[in-house]
mmCIF file of C-alpha atoms and ligand atoms in Angstrom:
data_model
loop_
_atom_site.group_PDB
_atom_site.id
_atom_site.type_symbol
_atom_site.label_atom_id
_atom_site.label_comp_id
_atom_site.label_asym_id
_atom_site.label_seq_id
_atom_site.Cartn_x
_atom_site.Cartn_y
_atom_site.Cartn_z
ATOM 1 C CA UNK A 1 187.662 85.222 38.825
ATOM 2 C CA UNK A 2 188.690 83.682 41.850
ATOM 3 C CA UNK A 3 190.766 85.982 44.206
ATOM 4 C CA UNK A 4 191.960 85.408 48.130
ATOM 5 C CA UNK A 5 191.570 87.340 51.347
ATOM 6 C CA UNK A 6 193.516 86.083 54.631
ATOM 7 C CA UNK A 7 193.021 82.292 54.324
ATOM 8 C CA UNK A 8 189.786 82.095 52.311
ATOM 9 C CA UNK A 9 189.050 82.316 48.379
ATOM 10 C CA UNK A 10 186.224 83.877 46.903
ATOM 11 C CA UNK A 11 184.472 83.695 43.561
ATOM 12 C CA UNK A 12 182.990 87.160 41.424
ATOM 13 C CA UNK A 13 179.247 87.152 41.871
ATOM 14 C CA UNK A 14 178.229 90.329 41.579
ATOM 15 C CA UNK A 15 179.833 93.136 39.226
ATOM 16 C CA UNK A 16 180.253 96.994 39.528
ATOM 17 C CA UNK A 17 178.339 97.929 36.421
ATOM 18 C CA UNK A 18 175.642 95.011 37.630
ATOM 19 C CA UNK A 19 175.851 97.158 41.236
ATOM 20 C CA UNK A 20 176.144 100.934 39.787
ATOM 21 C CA UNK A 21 172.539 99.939 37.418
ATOM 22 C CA UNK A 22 171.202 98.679 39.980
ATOM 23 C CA UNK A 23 171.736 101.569 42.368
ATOM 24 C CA UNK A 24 170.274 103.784 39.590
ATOM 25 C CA UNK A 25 167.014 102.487 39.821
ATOM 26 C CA UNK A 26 166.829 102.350 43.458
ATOM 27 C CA UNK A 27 168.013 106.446 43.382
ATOM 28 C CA UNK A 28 164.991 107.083 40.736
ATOM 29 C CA UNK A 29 162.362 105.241 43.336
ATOM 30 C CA UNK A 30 164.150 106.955 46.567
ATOM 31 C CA UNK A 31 163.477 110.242 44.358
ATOM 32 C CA UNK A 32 160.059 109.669 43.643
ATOM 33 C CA UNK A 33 158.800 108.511 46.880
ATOM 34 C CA UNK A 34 160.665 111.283 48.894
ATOM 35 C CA UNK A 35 159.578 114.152 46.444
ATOM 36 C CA UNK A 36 159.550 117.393 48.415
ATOM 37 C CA UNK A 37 160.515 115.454 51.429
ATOM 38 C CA UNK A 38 164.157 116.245 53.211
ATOM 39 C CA UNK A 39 165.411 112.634 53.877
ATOM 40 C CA UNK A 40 167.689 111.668 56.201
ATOM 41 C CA UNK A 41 170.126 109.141 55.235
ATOM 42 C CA UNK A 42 171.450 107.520 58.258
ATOM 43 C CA UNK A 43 174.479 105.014 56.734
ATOM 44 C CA UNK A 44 175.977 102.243 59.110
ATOM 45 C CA UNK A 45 179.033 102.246 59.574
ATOM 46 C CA UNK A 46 181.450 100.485 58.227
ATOM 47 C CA UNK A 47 180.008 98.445 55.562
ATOM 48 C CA UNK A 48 177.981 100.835 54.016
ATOM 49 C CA UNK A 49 180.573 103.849 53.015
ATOM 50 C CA UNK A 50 180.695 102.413 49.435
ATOM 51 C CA UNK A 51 177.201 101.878 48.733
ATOM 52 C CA UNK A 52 175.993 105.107 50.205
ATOM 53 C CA UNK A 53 178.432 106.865 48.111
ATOM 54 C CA UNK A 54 177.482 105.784 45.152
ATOM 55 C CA UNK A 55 173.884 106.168 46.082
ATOM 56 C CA UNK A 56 174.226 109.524 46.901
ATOM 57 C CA UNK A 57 174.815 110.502 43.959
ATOM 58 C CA UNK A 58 171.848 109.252 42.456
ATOM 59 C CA UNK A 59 169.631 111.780 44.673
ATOM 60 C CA UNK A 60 168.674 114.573 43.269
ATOM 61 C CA UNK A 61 166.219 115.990 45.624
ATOM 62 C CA UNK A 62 167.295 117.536 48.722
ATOM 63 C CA UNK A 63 169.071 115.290 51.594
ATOM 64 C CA UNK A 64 171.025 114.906 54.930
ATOM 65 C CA UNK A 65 173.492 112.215 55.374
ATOM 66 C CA UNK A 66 174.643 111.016 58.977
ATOM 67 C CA UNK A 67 176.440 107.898 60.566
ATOM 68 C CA UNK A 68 176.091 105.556 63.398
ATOM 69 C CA UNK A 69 178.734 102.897 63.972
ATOM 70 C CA UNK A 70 177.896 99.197 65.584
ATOM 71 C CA UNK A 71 179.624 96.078 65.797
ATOM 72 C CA UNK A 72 178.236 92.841 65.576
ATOM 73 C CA UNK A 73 180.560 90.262 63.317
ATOM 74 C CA UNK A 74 183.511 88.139 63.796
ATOM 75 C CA UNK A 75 185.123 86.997 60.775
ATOM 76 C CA UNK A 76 182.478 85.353 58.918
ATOM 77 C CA UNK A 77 180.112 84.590 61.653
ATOM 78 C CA UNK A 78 177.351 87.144 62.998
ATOM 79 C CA UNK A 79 177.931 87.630 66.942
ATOM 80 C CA UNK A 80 174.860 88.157 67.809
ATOM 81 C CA UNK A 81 176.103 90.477 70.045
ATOM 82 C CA UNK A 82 176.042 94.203 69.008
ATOM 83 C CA UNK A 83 177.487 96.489 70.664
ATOM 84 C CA UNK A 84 177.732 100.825 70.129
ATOM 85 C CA UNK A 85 181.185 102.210 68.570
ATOM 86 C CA UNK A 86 179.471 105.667 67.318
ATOM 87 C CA UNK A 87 175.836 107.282 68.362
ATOM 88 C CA UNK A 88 173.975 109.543 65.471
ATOM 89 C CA UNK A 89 175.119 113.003 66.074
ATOM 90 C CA UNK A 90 171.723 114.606 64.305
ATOM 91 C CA UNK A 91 168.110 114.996 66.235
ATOM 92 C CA UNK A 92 165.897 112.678 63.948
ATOM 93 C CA UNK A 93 162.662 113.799 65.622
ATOM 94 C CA UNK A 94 159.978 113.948 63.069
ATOM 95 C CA UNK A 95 162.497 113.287 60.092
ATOM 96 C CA UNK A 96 162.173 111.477 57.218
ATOM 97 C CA UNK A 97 164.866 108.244 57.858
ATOM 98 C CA UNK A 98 166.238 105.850 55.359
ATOM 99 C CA UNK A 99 168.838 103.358 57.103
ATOM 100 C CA UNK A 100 171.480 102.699 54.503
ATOM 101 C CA UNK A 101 172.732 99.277 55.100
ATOM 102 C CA UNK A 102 175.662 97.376 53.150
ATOM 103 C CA UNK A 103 173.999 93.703 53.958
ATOM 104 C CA UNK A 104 170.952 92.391 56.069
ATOM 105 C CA UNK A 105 171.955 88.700 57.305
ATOM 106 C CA UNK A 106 170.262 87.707 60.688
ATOM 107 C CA UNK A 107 168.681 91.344 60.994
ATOM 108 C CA UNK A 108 169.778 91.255 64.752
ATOM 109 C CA UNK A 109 172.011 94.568 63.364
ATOM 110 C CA UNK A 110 169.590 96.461 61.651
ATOM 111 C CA UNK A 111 166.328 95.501 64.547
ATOM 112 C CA UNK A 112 169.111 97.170 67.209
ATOM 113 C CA UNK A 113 169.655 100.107 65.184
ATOM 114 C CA UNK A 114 165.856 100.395 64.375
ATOM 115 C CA UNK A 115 165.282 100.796 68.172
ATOM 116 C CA UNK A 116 167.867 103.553 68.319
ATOM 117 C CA UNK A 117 165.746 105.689 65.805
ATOM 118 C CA UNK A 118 162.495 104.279 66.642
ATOM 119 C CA UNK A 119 163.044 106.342 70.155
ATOM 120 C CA UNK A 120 163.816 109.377 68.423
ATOM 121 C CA UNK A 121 160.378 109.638 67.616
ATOM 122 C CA UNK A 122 161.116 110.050 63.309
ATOM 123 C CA UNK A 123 158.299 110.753 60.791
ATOM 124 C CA UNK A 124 158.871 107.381 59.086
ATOM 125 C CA UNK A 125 161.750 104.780 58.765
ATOM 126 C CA UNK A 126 162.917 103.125 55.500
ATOM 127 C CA UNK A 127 165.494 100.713 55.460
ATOM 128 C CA UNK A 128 167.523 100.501 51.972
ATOM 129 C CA UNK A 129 170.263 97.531 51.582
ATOM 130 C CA UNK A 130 172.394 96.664 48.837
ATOM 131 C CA UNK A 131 172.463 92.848 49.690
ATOM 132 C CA UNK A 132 169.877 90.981 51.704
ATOM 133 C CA UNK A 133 169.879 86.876 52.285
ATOM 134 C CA UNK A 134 166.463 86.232 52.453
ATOM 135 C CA UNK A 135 167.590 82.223 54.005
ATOM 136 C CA UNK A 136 168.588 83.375 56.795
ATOM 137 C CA UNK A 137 167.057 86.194 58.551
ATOM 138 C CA UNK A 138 166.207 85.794 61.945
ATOM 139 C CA UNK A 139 164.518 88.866 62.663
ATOM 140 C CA UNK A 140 160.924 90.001 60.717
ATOM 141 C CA UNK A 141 161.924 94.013 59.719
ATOM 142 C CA UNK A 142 158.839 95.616 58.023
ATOM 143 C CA UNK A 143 160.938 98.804 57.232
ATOM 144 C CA UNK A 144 163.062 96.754 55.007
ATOM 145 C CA UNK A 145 161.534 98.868 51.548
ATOM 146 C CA UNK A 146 164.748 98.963 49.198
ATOM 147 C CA UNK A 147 166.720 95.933 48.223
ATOM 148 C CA UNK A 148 169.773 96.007 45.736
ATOM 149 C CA UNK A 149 169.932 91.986 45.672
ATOM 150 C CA UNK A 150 168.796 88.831 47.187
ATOM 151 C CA UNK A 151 171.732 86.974 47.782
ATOM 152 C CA UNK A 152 172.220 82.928 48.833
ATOM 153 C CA UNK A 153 173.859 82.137 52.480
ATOM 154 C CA UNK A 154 177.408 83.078 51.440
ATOM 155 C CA UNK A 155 179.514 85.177 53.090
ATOM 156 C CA UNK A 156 180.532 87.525 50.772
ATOM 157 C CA UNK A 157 183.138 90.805 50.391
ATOM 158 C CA UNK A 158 184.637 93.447 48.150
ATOM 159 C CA UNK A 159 182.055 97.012 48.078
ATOM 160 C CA UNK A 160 182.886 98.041 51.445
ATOM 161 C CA UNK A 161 181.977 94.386 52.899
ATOM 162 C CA UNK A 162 184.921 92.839 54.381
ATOM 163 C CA UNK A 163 186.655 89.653 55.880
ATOM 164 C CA UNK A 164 188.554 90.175 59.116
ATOM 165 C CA UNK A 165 188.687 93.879 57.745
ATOM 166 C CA UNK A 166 190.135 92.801 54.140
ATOM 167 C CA UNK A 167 188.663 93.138 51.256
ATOM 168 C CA UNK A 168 186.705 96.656 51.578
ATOM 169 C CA UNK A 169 188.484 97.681 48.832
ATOM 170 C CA UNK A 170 187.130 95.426 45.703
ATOM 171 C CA UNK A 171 185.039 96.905 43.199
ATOM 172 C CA UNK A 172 182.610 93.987 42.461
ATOM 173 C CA UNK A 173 181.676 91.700 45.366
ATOM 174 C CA UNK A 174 182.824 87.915 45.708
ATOM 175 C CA UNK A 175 181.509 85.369 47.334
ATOM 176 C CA UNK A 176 183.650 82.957 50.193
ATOM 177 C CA UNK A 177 184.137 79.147 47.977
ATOM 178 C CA UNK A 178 183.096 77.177 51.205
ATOM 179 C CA UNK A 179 181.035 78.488 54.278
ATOM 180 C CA UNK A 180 183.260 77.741 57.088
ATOM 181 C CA UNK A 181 181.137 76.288 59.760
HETATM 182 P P1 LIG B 1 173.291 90.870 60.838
HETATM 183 O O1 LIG B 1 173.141 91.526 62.189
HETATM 184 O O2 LIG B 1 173.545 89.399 60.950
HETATM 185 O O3 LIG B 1 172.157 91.185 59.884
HETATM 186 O O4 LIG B 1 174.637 91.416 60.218
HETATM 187 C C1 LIG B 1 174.714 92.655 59.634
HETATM 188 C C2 LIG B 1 176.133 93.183 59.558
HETATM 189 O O5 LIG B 1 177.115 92.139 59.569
HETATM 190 C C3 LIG B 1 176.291 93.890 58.240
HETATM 191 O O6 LIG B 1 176.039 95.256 58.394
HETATM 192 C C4 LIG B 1 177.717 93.585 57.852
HETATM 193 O O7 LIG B 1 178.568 94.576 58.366
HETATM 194 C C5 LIG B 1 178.031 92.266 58.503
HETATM 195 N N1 LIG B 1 177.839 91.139 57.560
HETATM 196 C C6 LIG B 1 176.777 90.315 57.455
HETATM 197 N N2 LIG B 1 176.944 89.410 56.482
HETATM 198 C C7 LIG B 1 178.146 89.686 55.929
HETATM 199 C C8 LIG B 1 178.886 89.104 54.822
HETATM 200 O O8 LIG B 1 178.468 88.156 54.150
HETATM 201 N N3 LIG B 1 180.070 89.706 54.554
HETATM 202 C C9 LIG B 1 180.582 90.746 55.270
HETATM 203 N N4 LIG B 1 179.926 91.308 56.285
HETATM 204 C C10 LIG B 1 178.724 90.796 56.614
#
């Protein structure tokens, strides 16, 4: 199914059922390795609200859940250039941390948020993604432990991913026909 968003088309690649099963199986592994552990889930905002509210709901031991808000993208392109929109409001000082991210691309994001944590001195970091594009990364991130899919080099929406803020809305995620350039 092909469907539009500002002046691009995108293609289906990835359904909701596909997503929700997958998500499943990542809540059964986040259960078993954080067994009488009090995680806290640290989602970045914006990308993420979808997929950490469906993964929530897969936990069934007990959890926090927090926010922290950066920028980083233009349109389709990563900008390299992140900057702060909303600090985490919770002391994560000897906590258990799992970053819930919608998609790692260059990693510049997710190394800058690392940092942020890193200094508040945690038990251990996790890093759990829905989409990750293995081409491209730029940055080497150890913590990256939970991936919902591998993805190729397109930019993709729909699941709280977006284009020029469209899009955030669509249950299954589509990938953009041609990479602009
Ligand atoms: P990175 O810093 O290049 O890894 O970019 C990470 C952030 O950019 C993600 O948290 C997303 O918000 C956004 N992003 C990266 N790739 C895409 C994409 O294909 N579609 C929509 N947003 C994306």
């Amino acid at each position: 199914m092909r469907i539009q968003i500002d002046d691009k088309d995108f293609d289906l690649l990835l359904e909701y059922d596909q997503i929700k099963k997958r998500i499943r199986l990542i809540g059964i592994q986040l259960n078993l390795d954080f067994e009488n552990r009090i995680p806290v889930f640290v989602g970045v905002l914006n990308g993420s609200f979808v997929f950490l509210a469906d993964l929530i709901k897969e936990i069934t031991i007990a959890s926090e859940v927090t926010f922290v808000k950066v920028k980083s993208y233009n349109g389709d392109q990563s900008s390299g250039v992140i900057s702060d929109e909303m600090d985490i409001s919770m002391d994560l000082k000897d906590r258990d941390v799992i970053v819930v991210e919608d998609i790692v691309d260059t990693g510049k994001t997710l190394k800058y948020i690392l940092e942020k944590i890193k200094a508040q001195k945690p038990a251990s970091i996790n890093v759990c993604s829905l989409l990750f594009k293995p081409n491209i990364i730029e940055e080497e991130i150890e913590e990256l432990t939970y991936v919902g899919f591998e993805i190729p080099n397109d930019f993709v929406v729909g699941y709280g991913l977006d284009y020029n803020g469209l899009g955030r809305n669509f249950k299954d995620i589509y990938k953009a026909v041609a990479l602009k350039k």
